[in-house]
PDB file of C-alpha atoms in Angstrom:
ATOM      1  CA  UNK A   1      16.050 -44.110  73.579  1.00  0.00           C
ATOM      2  CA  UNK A   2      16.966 -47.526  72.543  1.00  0.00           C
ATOM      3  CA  UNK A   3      18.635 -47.892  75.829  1.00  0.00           C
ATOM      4  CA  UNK A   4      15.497 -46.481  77.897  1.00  0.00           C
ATOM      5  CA  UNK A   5      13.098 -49.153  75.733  1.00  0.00           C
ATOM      6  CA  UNK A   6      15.352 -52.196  76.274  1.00  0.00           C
ATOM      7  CA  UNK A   7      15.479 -51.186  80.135  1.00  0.00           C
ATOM      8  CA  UNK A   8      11.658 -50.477  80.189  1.00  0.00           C
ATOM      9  CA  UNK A   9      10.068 -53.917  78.718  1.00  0.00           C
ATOM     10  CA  UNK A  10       6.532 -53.433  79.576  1.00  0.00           C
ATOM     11  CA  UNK A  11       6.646 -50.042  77.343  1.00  0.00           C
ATOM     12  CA  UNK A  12       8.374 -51.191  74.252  1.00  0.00           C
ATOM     13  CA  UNK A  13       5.355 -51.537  72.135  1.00  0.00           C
ATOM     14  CA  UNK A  14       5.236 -47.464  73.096  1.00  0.00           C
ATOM     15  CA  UNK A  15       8.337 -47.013  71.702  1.00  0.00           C
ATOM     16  CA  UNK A  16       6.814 -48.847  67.941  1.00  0.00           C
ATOM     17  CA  UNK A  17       4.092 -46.200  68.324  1.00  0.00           C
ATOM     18  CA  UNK A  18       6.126 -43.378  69.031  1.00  0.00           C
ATOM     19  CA  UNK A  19       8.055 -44.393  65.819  1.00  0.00           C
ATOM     20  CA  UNK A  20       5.306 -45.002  63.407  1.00  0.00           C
ATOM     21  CA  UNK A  21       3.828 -41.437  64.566  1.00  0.00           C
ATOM     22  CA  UNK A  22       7.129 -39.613  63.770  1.00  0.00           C
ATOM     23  CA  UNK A  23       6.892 -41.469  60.567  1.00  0.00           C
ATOM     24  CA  UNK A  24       3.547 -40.709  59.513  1.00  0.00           C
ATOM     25  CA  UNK A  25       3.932 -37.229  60.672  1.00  0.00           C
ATOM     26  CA  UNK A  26       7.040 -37.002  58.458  1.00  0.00           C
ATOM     27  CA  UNK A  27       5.132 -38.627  55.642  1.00  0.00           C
ATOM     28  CA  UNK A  28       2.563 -36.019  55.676  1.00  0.00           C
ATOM     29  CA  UNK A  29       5.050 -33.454  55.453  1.00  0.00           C
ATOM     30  CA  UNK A  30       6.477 -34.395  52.194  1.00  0.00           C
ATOM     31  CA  UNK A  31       2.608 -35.065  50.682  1.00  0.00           C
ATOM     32  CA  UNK A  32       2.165 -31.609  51.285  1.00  0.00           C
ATOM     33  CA  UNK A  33       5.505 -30.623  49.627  1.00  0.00           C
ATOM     34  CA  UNK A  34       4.949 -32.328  46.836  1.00  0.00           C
ATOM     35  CA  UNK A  35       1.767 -31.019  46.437  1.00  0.00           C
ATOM     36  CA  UNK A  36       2.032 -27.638  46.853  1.00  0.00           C
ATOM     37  CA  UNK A  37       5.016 -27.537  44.201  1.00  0.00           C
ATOM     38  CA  UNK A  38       3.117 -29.789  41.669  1.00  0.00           C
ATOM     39  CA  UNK A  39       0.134 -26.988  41.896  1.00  0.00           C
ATOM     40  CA  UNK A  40       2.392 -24.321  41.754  1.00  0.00           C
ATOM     41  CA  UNK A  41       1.908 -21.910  38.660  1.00  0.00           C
ATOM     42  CA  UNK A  42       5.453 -23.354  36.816  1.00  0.00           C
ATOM     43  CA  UNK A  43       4.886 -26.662  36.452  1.00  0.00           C
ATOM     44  CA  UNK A  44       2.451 -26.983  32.850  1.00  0.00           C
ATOM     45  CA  UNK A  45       0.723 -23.541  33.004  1.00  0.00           C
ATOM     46  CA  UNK A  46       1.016 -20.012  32.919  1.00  0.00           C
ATOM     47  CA  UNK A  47       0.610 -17.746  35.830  1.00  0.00           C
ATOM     48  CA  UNK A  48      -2.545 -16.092  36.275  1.00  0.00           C
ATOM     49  CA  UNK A  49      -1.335 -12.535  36.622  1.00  0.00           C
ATOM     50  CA  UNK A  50       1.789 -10.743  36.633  1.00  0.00           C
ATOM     51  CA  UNK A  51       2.367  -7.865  39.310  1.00  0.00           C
ATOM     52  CA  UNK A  52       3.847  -4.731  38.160  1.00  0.00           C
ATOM     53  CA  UNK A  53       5.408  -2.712  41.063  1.00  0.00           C
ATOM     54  CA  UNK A  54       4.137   0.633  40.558  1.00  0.00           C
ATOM     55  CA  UNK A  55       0.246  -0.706  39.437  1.00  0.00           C
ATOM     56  CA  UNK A  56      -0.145  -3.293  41.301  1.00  0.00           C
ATOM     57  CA  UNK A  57      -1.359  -7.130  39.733  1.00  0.00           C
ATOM     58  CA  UNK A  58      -2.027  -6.678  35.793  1.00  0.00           C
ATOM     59  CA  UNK A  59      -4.049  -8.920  34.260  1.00  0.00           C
ATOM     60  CA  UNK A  60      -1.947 -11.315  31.196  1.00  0.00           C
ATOM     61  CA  UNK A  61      -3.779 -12.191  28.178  1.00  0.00           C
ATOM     62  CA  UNK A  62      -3.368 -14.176  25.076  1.00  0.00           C
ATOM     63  CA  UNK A  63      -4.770 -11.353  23.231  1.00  0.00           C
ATOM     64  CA  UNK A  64      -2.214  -9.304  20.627  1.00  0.00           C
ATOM     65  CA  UNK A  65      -2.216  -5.713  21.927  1.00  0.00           C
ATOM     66  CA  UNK A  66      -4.213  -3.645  19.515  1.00  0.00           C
ATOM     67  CA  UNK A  67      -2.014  -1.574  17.533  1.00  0.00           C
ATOM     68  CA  UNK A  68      -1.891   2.201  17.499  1.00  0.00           C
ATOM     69  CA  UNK A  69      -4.221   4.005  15.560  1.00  0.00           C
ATOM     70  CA  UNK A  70      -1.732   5.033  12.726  1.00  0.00           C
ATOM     71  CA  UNK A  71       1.157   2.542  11.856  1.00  0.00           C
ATOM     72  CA  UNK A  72       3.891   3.831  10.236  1.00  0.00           C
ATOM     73  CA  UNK A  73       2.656   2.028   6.897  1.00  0.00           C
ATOM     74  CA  UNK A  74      -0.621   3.391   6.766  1.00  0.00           C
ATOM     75  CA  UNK A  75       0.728   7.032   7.663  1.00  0.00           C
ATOM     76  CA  UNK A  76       2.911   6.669   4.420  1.00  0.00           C
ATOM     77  CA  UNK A  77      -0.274   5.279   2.474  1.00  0.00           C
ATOM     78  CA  UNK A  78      -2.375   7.860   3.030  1.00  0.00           C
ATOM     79  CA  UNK A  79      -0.031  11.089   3.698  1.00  0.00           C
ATOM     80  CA  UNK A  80       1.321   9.966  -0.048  1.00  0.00           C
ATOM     81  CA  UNK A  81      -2.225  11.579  -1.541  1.00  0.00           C
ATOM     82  CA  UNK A  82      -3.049  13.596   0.678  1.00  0.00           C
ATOM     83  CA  UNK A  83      -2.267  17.222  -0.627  1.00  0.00           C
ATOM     84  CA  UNK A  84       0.140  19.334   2.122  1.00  0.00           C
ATOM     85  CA  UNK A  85      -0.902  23.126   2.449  1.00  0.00           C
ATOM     86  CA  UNK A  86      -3.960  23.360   0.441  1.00  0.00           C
ATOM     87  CA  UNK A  87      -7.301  23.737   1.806  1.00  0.00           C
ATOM     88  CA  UNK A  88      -8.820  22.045   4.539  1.00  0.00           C
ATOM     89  CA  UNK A  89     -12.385  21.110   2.768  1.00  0.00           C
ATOM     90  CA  UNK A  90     -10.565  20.200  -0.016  1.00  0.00           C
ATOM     91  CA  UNK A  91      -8.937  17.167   1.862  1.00  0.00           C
ATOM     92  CA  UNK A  92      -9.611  14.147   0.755  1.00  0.00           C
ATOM     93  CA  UNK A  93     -11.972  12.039   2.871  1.00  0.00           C
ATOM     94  CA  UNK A  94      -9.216   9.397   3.780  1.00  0.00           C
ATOM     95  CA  UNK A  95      -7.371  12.393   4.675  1.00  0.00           C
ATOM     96  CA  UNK A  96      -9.198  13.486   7.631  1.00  0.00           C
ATOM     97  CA  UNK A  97     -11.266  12.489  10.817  1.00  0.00           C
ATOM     98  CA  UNK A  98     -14.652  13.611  11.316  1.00  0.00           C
ATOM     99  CA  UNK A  99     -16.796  13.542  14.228  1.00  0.00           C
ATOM    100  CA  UNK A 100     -19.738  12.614  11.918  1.00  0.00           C
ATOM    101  CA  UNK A 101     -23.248  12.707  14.246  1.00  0.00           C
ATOM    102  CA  UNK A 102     -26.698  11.018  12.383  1.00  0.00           C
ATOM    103  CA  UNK A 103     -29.020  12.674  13.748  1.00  0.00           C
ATOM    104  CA  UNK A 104     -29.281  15.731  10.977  1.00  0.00           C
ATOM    105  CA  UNK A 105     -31.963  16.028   8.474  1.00  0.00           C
ATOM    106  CA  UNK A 106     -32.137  13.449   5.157  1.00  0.00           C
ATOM    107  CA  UNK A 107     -30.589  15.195   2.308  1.00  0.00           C
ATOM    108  CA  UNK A 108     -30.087  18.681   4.392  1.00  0.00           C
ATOM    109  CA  UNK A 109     -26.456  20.671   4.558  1.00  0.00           C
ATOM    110  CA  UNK A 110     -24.890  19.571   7.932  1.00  0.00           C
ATOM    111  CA  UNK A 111     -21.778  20.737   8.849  1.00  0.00           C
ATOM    112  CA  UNK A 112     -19.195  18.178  10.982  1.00  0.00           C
ATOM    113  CA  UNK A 113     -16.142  19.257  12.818  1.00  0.00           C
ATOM    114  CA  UNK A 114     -13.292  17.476  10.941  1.00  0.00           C
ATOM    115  CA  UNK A 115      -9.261  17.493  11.732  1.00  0.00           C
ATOM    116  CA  UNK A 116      -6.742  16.349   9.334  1.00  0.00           C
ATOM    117  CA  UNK A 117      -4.988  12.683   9.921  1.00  0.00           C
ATOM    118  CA  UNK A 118      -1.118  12.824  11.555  1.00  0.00           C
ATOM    119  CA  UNK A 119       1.521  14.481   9.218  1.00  0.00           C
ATOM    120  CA  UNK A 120      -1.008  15.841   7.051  1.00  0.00           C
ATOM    121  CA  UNK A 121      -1.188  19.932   7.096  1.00  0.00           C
ATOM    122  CA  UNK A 122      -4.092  22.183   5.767  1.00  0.00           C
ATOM    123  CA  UNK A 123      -4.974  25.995   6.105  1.00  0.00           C
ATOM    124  CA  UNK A 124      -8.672  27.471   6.237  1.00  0.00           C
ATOM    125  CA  UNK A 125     -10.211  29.900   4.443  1.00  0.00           C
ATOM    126  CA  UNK A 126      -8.265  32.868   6.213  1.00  0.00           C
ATOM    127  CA  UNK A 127      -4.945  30.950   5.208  1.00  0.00           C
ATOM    128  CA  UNK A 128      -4.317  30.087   8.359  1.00  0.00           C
ATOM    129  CA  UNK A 129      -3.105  26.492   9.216  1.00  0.00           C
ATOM    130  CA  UNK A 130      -5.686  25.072  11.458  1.00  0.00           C
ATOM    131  CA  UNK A 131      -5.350  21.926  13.494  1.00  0.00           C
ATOM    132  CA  UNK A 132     -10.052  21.411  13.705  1.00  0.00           C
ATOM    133  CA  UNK A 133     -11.987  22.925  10.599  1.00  0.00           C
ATOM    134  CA  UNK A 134     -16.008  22.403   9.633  1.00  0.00           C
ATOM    135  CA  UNK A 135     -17.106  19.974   6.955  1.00  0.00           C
ATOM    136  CA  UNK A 136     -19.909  21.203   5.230  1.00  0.00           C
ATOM    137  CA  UNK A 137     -21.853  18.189   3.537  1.00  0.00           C
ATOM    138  CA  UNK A 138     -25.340  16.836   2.724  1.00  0.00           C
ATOM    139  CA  UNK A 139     -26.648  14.617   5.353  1.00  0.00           C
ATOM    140  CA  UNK A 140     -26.825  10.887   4.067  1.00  0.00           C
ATOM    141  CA  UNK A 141     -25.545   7.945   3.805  1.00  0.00           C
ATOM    142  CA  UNK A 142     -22.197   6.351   1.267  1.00  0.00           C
ATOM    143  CA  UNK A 143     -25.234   3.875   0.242  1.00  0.00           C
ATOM    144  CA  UNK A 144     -27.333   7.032  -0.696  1.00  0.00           C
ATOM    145  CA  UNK A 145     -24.929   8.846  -2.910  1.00  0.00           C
ATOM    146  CA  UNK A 146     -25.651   9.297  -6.748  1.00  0.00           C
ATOM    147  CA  UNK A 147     -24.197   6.304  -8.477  1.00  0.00           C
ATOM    148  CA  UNK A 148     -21.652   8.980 -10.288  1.00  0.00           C
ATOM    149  CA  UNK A 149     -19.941   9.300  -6.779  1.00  0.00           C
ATOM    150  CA  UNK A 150     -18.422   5.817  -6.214  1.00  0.00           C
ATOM    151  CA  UNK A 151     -17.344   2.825  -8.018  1.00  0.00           C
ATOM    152  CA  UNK A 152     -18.645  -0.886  -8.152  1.00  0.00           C
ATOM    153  CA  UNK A 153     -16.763  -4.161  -9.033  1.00  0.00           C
ATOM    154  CA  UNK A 154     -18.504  -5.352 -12.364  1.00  0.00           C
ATOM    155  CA  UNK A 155     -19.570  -9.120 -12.961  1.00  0.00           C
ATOM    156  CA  UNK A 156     -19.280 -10.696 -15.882  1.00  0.00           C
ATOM    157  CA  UNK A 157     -20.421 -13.838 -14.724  1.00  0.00           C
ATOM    158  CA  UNK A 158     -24.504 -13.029 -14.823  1.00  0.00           C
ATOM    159  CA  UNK A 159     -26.963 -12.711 -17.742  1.00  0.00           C
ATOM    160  CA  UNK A 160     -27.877  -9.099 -18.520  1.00  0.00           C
ATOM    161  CA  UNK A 161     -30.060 -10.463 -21.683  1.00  0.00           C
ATOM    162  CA  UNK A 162     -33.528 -12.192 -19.750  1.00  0.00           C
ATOM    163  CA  UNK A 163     -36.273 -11.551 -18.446  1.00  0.00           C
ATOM    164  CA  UNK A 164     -36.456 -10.555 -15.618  1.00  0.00           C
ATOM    165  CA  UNK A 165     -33.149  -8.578 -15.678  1.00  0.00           C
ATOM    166  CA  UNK A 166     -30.658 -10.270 -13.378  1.00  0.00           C
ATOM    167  CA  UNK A 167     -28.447  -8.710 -10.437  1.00  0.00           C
ATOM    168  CA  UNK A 168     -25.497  -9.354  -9.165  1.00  0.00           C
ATOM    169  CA  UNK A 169     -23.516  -8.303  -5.747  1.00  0.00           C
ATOM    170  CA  UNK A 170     -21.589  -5.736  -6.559  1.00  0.00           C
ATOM    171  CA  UNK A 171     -19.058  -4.070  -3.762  1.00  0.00           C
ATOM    172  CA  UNK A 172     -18.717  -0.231  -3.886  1.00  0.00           C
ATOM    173  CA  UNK A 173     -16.120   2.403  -3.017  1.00  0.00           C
ATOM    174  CA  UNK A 174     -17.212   6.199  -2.405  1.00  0.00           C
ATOM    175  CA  UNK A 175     -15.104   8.398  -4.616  1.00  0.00           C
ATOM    176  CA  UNK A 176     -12.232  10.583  -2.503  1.00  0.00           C
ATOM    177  CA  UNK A 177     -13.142  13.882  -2.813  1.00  0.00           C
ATOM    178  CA  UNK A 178     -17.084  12.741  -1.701  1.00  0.00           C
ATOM    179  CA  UNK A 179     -17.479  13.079   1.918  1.00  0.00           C
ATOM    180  CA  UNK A 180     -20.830  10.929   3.328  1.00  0.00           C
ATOM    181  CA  UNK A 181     -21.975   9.046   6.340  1.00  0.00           C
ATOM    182  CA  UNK A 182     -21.048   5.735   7.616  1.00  0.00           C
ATOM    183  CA  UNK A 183     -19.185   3.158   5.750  1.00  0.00           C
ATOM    184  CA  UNK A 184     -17.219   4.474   2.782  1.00  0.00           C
ATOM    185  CA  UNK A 185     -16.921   0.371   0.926  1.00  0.00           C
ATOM    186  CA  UNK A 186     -20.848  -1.056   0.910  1.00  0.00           C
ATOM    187  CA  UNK A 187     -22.233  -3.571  -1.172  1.00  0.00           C
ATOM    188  CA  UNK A 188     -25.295  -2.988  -3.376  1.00  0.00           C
ATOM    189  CA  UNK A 189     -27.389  -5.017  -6.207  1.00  0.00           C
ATOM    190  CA  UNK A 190     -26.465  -3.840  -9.258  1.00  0.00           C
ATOM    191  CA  UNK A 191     -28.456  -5.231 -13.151  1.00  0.00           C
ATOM    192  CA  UNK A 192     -25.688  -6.957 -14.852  1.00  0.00           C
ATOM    193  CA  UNK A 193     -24.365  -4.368 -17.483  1.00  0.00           C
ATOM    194  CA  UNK A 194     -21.196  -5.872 -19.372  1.00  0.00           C
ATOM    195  CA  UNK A 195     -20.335  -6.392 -22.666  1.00  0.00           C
ATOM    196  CA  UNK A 196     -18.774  -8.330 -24.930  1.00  0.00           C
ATOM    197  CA  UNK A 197     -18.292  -6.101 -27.799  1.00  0.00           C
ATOM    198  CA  UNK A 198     -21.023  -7.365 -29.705  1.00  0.00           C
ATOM    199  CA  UNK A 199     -23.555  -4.913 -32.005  1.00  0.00           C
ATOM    200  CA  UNK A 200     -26.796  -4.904 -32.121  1.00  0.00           C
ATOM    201  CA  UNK A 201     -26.678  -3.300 -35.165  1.00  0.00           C
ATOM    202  CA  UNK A 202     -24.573  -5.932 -36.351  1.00  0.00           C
ATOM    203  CA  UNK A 203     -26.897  -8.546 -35.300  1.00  0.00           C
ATOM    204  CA  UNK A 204     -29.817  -7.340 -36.775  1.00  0.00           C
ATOM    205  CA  UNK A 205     -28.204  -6.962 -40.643  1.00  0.00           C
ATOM    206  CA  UNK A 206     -27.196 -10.542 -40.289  1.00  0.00           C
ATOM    207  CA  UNK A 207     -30.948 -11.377 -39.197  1.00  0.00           C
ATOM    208  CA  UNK A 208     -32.325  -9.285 -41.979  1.00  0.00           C
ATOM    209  CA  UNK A 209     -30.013 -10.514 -44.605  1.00  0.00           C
ATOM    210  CA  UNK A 210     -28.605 -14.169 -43.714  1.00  0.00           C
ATOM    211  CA  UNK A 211     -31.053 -15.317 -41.134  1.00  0.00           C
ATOM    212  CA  UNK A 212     -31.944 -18.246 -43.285  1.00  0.00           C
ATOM    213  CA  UNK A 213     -28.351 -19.438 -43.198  1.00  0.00           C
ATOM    214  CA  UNK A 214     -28.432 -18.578 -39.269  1.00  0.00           C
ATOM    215  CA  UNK A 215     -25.203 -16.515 -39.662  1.00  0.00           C
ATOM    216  CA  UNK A 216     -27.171 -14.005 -36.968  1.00  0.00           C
ATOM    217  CA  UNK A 217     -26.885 -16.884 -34.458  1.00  0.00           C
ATOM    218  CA  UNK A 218     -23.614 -17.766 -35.473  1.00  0.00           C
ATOM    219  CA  UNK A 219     -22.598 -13.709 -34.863  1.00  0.00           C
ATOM    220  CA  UNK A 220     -24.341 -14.278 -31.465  1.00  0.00           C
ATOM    221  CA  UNK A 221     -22.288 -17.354 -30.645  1.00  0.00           C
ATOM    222  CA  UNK A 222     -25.656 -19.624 -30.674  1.00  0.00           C
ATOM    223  CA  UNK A 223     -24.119 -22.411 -32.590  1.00  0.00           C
ATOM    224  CA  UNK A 224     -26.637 -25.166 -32.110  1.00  0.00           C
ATOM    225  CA  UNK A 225     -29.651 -22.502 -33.062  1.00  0.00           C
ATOM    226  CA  UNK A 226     -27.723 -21.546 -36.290  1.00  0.00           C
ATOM    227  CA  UNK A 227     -27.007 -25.104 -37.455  1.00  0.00           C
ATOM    228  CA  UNK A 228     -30.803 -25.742 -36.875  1.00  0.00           C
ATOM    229  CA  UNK A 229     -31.781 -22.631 -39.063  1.00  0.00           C
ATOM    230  CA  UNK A 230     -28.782 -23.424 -41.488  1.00  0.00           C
ATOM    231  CA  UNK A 231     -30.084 -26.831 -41.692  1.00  0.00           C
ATOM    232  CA  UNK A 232     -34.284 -26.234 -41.736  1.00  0.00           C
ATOM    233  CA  UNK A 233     -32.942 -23.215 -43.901  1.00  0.00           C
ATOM    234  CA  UNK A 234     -34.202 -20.546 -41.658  1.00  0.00           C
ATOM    235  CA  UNK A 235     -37.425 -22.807 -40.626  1.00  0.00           C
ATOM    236  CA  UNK A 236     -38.487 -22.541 -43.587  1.00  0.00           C
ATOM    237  CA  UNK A 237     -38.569 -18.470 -43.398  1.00  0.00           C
ATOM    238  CA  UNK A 238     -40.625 -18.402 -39.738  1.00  0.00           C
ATOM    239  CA  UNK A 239     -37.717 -18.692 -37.314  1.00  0.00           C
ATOM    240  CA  UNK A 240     -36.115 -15.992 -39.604  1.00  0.00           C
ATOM    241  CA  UNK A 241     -39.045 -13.552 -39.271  1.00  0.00           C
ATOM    242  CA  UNK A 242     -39.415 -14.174 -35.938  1.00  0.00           C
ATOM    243  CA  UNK A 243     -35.574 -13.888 -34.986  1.00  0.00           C
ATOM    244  CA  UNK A 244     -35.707 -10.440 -36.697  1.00  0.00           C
ATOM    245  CA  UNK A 245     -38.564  -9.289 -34.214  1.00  0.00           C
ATOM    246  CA  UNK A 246     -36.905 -10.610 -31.475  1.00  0.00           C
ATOM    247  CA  UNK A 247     -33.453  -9.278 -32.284  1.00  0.00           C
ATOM    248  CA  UNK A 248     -34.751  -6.368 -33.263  1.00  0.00           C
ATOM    249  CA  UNK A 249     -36.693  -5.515 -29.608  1.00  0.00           C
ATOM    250  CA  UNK A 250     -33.470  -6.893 -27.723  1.00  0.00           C
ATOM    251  CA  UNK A 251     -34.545 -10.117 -26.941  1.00  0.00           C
ATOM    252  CA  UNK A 252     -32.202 -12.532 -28.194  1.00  0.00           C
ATOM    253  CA  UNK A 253     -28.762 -11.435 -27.202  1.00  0.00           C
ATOM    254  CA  UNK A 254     -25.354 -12.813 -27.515  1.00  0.00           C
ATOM    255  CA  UNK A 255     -24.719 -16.098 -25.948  1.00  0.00           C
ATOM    256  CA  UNK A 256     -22.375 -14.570 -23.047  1.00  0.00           C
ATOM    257  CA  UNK A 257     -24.894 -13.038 -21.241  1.00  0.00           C
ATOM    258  CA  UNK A 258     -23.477  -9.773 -22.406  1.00  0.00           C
ATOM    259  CA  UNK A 259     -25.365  -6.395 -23.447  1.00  0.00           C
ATOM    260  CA  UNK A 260     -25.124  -5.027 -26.966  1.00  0.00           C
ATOM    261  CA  UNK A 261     -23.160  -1.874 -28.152  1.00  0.00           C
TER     262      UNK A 261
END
């Protein structure tokens, strides 16, 4: 070609052009190359999907799989108490799986159909194993139980001696062999009711006797009221008759907040 545009003089500045076209052309070319690899899932991100050859594309997430339903550990947690062979309403409630329905009557029998948890075995009342059994119970709620049926963390953080009573936040756990509806752990608002091992009987004598010396608010852990009736010697007998009234109905209490014994 170099031949053909050195014998062709008038069209050499075709040749240039010819040239420059190739190269722009060629230019273009690797742009696109470039491109298309630096947008290509690899380079600094993930790829959207992966394909699976029998499903077709399946969706990746982040997202931990869920676990199964019963791990290993919790099968060994709860087959450890649960009794093998006995009867089937006798389970206990973290024993089995009921398909509890809340529409029944407040405080009416209801009976749920219940099967026991994996690797746990029961028989029904014909001594027969059985694999579903019914679940006689009263219809309400773990909330609505007697307070004899479950369990509450205590406080012993909050006044029980004042007036108004205080409450606390208590958290709640039904008993096992109970069987109710919804949420077996609730929390409720309990009246603080802890002690700390002091009498009231103890209290009062001291009153009676030594209140002028204010060994009943010493008892009580009151220091700075029994150095003023040690030191006003019992206000002069008035803050010991009144302290005896007020001991004596329950309203002075020991400094801890605590209830008497």
């Amino acid at each position: 070609m170099a031949t053909i545009c050195q014998k062709w003089r008038p069209d050499r500045g075709r040749c240039f052009k010819n040239y420059g076209l190739i190269l722009v052309l060629f230019m273009d070319l690797v742009f696109q190359c470039v491109n298309g690899y630096l947008s290509s899932p690899h380079v600094g991100q993930e790829p959207a999907y992966s394909r699976d050859p029998q499903q077709g594309p399946v969706i990746s997430s982040p997202v931990v799989p869920a676990a199964a339903s019963v791990s290993p550990g919790d099968e060994e947690s709860y087959a450890s108490k649960c009794p093998s062979g006995g009867l089937c309403s006798r389970l206990p409630a973290d024993c089995i799986n009921c398909n509890y329905q809340h529409n029944c009557t407040y405080r009416k029998p209801a009976s749920f159909t219940c099967k026991p948890k994996k690797g746990v075995h029961c028989i029904g009342e014909s001594g027969q194993q059985r694999a579903n059994f019914s679940l006689p119970i009263l219809c309400q709620f773990c909330w609505q139980l007697d307070p004899s049926e479950y369990r509450c963390s205590n406080s012993t953080n909050c006044m029980t001696v004042s007036c108004p009573r205080k409450r606390y936040n208590a958290t709640c756990d039904v008993l096992d062999h109970v069987h109710c509806l919804g949420k077996r752990r609730f929390q409720k608002r309990l009246f603080c009711n802890w002690t700390g091992g002091y009498k009231w009987s103890t209290a009062l004598a001291l009153s009676i006797t030594l209140g002028g010396f204010g060994a009943d608010r010493f008892y009580l852990g009151q220091w700075r009221e029994g150095l003023g009736k040690l030191f006003s010697f019992g206000g002069l007998g008035i803050w010991t008759l009144i302290d005896v009234l007020l001991i004596g109905v329950g309203y002075v209490g020991p400094a801890d907040g605590s209830l008497y014994i």
